Tab-separated table of C-alpha atoms in Angstrom:
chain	number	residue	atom	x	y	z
L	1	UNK	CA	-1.231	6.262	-8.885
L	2	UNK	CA	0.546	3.338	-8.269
L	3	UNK	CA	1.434	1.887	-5.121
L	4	UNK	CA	4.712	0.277	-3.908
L	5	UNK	CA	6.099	-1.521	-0.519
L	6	UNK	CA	9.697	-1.973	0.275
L	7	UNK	CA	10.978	-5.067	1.936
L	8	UNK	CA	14.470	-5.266	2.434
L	9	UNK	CA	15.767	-2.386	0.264
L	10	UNK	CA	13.648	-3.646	-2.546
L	11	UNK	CA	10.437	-2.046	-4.138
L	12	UNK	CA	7.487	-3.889	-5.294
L	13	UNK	CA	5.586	-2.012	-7.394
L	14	UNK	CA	2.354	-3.180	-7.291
L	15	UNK	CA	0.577	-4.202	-10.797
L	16	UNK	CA	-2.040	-2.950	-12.227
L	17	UNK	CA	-5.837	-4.618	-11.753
L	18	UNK	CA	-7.373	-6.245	-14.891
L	19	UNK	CA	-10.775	-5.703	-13.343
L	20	UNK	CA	-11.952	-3.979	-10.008
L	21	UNK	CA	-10.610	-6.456	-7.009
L	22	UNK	CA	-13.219	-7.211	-3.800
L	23	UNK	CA	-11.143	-7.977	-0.926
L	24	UNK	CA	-13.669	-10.430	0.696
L	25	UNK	CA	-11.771	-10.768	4.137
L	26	UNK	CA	-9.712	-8.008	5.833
L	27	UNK	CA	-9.080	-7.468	9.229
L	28	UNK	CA	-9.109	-3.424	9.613
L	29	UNK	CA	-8.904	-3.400	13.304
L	30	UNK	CA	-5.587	-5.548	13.805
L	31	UNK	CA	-3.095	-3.925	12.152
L	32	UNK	CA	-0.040	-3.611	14.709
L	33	UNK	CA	2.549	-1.117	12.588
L	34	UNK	CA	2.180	2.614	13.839
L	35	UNK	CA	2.164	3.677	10.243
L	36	UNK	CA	-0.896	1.439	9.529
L	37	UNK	CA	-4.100	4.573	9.828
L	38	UNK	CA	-7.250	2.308	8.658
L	39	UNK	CA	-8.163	5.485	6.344
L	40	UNK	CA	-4.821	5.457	4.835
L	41	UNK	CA	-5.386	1.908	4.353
L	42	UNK	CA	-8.516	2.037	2.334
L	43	UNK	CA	-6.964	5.160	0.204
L	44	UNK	CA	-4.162	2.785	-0.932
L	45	UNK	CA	-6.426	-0.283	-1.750
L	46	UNK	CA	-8.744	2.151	-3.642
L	47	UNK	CA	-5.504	3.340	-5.545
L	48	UNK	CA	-4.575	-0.439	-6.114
L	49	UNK	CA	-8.047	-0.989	-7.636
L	50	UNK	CA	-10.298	-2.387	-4.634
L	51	UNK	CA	-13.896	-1.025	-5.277
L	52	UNK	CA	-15.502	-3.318	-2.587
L	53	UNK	CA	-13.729	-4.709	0.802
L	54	UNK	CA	-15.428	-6.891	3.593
L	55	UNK	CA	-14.114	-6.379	6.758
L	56	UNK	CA	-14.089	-8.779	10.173
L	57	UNK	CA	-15.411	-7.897	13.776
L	58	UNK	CA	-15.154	-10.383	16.325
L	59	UNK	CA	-17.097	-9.399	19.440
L	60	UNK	CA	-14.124	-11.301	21.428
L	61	UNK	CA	-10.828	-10.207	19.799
L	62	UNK	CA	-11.773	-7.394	18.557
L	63	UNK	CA	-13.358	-5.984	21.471
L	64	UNK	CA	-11.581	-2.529	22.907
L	65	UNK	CA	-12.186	0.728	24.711
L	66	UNK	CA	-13.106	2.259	21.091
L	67	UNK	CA	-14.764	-1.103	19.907
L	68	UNK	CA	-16.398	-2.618	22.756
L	69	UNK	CA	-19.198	-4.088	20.612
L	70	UNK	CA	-20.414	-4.532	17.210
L	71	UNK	CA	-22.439	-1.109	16.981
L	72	UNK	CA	-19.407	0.700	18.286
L	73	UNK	CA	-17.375	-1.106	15.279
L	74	UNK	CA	-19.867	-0.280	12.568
L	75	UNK	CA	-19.421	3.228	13.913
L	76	UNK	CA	-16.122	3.462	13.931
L	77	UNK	CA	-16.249	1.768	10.353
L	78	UNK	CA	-18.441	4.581	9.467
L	79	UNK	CA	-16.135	7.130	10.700
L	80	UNK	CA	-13.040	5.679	8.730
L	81	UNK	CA	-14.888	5.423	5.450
L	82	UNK	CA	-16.293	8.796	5.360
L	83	UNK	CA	-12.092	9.896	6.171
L	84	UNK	CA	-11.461	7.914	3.278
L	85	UNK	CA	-13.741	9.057	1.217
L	86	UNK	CA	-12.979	13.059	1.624
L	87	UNK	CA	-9.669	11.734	0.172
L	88	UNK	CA	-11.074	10.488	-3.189
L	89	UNK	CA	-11.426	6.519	-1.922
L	90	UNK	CA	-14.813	5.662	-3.237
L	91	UNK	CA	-14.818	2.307	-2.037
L	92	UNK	CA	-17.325	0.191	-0.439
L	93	UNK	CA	-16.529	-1.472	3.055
L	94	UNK	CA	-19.271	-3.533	5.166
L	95	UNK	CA	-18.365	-6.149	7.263
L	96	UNK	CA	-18.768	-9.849	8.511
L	97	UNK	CA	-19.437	-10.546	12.836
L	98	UNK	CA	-18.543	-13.328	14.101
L	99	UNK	CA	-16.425	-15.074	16.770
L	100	UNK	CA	-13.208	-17.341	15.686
L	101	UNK	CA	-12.675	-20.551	16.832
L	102	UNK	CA	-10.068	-19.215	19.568
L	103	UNK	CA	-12.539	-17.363	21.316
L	104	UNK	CA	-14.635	-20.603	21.876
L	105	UNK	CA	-14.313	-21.115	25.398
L	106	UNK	CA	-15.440	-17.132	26.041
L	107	UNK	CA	-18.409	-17.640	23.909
L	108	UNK	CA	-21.388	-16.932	25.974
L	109	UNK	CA	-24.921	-15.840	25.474
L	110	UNK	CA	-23.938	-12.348	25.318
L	111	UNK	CA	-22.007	-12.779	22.051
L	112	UNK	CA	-24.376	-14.618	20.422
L	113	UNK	CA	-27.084	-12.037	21.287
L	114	UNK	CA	-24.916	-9.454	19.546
L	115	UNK	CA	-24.179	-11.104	16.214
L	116	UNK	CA	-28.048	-11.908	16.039
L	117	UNK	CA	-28.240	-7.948	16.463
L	118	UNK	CA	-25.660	-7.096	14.026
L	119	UNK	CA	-27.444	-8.689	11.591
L	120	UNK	CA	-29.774	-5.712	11.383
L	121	UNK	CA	-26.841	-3.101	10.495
L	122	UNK	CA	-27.192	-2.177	7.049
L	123	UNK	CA	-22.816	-2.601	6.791
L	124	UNK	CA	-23.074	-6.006	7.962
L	125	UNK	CA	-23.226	-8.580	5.152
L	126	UNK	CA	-23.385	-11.860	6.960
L	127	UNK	CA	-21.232	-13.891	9.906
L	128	UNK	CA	-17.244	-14.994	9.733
L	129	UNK	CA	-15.215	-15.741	10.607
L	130	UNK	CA	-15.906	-18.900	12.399
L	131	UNK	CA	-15.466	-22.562	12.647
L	132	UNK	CA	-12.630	-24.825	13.484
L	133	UNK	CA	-8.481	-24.617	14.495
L	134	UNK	CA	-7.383	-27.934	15.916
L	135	UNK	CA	-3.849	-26.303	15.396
L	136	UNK	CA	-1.893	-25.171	18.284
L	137	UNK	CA	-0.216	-22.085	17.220
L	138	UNK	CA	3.378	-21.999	18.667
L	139	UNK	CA	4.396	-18.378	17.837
L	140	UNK	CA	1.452	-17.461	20.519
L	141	UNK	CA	1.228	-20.892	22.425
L	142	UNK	CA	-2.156	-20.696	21.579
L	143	UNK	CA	-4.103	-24.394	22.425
L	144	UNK	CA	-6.667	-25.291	20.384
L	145	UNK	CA	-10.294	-25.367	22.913
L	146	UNK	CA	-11.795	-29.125	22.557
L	147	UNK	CA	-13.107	-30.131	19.342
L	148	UNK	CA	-16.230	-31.166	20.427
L	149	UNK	CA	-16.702	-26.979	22.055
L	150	UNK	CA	-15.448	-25.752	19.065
L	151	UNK	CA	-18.012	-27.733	17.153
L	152	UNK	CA	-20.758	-26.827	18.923
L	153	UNK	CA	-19.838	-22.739	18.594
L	154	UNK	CA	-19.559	-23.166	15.113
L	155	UNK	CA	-22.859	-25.096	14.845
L	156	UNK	CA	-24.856	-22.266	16.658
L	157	UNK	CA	-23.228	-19.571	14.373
L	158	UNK	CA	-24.163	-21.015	11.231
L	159	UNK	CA	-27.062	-22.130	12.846
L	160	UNK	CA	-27.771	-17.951	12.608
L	161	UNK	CA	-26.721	-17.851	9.214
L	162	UNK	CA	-29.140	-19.937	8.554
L	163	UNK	CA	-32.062	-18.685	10.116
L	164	UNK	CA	-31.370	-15.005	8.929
L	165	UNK	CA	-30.326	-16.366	5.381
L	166	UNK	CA	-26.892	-14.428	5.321
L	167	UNK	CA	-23.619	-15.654	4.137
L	168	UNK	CA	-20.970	-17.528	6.168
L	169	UNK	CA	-17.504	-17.442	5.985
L	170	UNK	CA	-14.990	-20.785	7.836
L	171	UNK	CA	-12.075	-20.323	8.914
L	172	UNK	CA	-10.792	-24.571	9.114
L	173	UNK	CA	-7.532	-25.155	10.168
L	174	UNK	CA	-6.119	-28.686	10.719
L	175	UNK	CA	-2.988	-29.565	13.124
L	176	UNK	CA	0.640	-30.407	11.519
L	177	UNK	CA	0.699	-33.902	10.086
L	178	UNK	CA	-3.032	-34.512	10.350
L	179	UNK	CA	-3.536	-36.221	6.869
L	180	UNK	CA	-7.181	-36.796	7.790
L	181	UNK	CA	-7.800	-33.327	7.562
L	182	UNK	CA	-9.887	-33.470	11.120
L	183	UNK	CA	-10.675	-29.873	10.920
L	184	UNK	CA	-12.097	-29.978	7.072
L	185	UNK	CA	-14.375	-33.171	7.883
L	186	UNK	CA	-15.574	-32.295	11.048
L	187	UNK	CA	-16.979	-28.476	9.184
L	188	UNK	CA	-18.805	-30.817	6.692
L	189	UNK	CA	-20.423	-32.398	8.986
L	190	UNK	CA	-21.681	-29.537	10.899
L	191	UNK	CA	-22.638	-28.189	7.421
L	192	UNK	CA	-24.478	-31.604	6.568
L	193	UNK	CA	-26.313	-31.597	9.897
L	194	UNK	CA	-27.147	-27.242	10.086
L	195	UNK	CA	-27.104	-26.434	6.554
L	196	UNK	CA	-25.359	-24.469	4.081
L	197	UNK	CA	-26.558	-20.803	4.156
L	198	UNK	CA	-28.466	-20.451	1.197
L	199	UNK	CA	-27.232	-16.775	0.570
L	200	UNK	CA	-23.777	-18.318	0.655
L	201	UNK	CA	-20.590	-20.145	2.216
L	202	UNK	CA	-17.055	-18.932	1.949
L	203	UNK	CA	-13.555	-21.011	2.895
L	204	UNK	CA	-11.580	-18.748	3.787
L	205	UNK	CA	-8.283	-18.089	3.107
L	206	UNK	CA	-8.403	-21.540	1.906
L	207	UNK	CA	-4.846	-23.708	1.790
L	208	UNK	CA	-5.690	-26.993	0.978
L	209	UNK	CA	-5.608	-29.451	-1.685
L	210	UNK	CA	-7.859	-29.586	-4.568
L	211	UNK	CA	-9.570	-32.896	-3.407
L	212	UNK	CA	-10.059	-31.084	-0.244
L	213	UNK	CA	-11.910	-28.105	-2.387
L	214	UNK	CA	-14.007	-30.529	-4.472
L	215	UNK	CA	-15.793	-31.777	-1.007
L	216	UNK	CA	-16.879	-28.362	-0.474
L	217	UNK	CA	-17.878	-27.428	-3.755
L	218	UNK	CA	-20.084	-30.129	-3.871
L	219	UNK	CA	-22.038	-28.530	-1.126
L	220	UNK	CA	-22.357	-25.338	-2.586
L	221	UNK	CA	-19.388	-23.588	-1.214
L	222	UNK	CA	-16.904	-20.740	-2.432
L	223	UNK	CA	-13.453	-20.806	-2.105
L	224	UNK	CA	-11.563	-17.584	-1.278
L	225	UNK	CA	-7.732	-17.675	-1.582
L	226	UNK	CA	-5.336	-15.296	-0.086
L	227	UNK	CA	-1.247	-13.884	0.232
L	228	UNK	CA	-0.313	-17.310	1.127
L	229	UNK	CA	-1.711	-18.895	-2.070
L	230	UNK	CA	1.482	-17.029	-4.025
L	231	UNK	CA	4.085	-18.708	-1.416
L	232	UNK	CA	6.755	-21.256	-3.263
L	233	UNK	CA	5.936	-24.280	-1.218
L	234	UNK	CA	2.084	-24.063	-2.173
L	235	UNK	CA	2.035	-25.260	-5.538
L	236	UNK	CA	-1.061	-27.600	-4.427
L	237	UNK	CA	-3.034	-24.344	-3.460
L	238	UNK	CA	-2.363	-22.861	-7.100
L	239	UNK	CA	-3.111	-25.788	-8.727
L	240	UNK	CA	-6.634	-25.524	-6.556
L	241	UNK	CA	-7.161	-22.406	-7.749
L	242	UNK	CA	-6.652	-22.810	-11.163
L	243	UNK	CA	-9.438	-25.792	-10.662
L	244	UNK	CA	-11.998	-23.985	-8.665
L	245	UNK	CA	-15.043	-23.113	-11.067
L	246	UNK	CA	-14.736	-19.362	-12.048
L	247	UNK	CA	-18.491	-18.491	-10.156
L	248	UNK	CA	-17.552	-20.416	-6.613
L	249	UNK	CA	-13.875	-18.543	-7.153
L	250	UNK	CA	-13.192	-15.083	-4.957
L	251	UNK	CA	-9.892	-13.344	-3.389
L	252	UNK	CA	-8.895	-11.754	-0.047
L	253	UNK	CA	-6.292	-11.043	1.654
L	254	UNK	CA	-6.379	-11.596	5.768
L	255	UNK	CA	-4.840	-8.281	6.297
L	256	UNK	CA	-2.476	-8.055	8.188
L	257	UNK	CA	-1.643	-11.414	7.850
L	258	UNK	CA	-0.021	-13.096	5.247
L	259	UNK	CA	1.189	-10.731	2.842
L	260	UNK	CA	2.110	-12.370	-0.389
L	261	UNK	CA	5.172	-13.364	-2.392
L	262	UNK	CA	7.840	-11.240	-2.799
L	263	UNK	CA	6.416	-8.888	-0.135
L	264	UNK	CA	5.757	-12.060	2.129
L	265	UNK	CA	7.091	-10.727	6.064
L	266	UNK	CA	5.406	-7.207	5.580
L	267	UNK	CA	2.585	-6.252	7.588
L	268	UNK	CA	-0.373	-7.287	5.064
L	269	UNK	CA	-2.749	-4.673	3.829
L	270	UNK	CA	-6.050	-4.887	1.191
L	271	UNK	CA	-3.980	-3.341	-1.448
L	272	UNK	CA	-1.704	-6.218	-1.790
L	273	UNK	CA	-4.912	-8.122	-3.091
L	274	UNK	CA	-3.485	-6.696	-6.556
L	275	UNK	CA	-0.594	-8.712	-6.552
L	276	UNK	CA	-2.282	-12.269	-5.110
L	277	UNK	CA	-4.499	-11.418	-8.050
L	278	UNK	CA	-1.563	-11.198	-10.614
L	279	UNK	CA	0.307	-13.753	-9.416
L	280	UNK	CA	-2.416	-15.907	-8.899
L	281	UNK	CA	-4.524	-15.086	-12.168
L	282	UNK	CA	-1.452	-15.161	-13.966
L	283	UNK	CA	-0.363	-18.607	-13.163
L	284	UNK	CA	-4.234	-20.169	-13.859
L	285	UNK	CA	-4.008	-18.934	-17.057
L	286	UNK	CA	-0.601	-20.628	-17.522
L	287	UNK	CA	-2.521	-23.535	-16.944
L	288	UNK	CA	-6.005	-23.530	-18.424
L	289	UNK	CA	-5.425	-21.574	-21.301
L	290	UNK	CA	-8.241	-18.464	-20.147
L	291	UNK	CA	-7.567	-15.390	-20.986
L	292	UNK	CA	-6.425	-13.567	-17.368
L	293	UNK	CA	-8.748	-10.333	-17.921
L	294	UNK	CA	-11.814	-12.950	-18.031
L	295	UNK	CA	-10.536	-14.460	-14.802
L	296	UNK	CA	-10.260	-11.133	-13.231
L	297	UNK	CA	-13.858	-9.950	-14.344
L	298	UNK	CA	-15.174	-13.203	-13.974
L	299	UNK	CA	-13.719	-13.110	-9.735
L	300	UNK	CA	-15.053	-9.382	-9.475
L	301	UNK	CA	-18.525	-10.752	-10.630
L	302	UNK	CA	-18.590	-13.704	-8.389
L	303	UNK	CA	-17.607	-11.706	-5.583
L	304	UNK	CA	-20.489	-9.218	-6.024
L	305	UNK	CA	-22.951	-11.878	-6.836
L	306	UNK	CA	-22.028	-13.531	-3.533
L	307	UNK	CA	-21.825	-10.097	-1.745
L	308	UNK	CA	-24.674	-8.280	-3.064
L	309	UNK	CA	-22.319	-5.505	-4.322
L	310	UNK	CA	-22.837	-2.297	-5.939
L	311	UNK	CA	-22.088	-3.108	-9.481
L	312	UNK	CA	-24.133	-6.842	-9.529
């Protein structure tokens, strides 16, 4: 069945997958739109061709009457996949714990304890997103927390990752006009000094330059790219993408943020992964020569390799 969004009076039909799509970073408990039910979520993605889907709890942001900590969330994550599933979506959804860099400054012992203790749910794959935003975000006059606190929360979270030999995913961010890429140099360092997670390291939803890619790479690092990969003015993200090795390469989509091209404005959702993958896949092969089917099995098995999937 295929699925298709409207944006203003105009239907995308979205295309079909060349090979099954892992959305490696969705936020399932942040959608704001009414019509947004996480079960009818997963249904479409599983429609759209999604067979495996990591999802994001952040014992800060996240945290609610229904989800007040991580148990509670793997619960209710239970609860919406078995919904799911009694319609037909036989997709696989664990998730990632972690606390984001704007929750630094309401870190405290009692959040670390519990992503220490999520470790031990069988649905949680590893710790993300964290790391570093020296941006301030005008839309929510959010202030970036001082570097050197962010820093040192990002340290002691990979320092888990670490120790229980899980994988990691950053979220880096660097202000407007900061050609030194603060954000980006200051994460290698911590990396440098903590250590990459041997079971892996993910940039998420990464927007950078490929010079700023080949730095991580050469630690060992996998590059995820999202919606905003497919927007006009990011040419230098494609032309990342189409550089990034094919087994350090996966795809997500942020949902709900970010929705790509021409759907860009909508609330974001895991299904739209199918058309970042098209557009993205699409234009790599434009510029490499690969065949796009190998790209798209080639993603799926680097995602699952990473992930521990089903189909490894």
């Amino acid at each position: 069945m295929a699925i298709s969004f409207t944006k203003k009076n105009k239907v995308l039909t979205l295309p079909a997958a060349q090979a099954p799509l892992f959305d490696t970073h969705a936020h399932l408990r942040s959608f704001w739109g009414e019509d947004k039910d996480p079960a009818d979520v997963l249904v479409r993605a599983y429609e759209s061709g999604v067979r495996e889907l990591m999802a994001i709890f952040d014992p800060i942001s996240d945290m609610s009457e229904e989800t007040p900590d991580a148990r509670a969330f793997s619960r209710w994550l239970h609860g919406v996949l078995d919904e799911a599933a009694e319609r037909g979506a036989g997709l696989r959804v664990r998730y990632l714990v972690g606390v984001h860099p704007y929750g630094t400054l309401d870190y405290t012992e009692e959040a670390h304890a519990q992503i220490a203790e999520a470790l031990a749910d069988p649905l949680c794959a590893g710790i993300g997103e964290i790391g570093l935003d020296y941006h301030f975000d005008t839309d929510d006059q959010v202030e970036a927390a001082p570097h050197d606190a962010q820093i040192e929360v990002m340290a002691r979270q990979l320092s888990l990752a670490v120790e229980h030999d899980v994988p990691v995913e950053l979220h880096l961010r660097n202000d407007y006009g900061d050609e030194a890429r603060s954000a980006h140099t200051d994460a290698i360092a911590v990396l440098k000094r903590i250590g990459v997670p041997a079971a892996g390291c993910v940039l998420h939803c990464f927007g950078e330059d490929r010079a700023t890619m080949e730095r991580f790479l050469a630690l060992g690092c996998h590059i995820a790219f999202g919606g905003a990969a497919t927007f006009k003015r990011n040419e230098g993200v494609r032309e990342a993408f189409a550089a990034c090795p094919l087994d350090r390469l996966l795809l997500e989509t942020d949902c709900p943020f970010m929705a790509p091209e021409p759907i860009r404005g909508l609330e974001c959702e895991p299904a739209m992964i199918a058309q970042t993958a098209d557009v993205l896949i699409y234009d790599r092969a434009d510029r490499t020569g690969e065949l796009p089917a190998a790209i798209a099995a080639a993603i799926w098995s680097t995602s699952n390799t990473l992930f521990g999937g089903t189909h490894e």
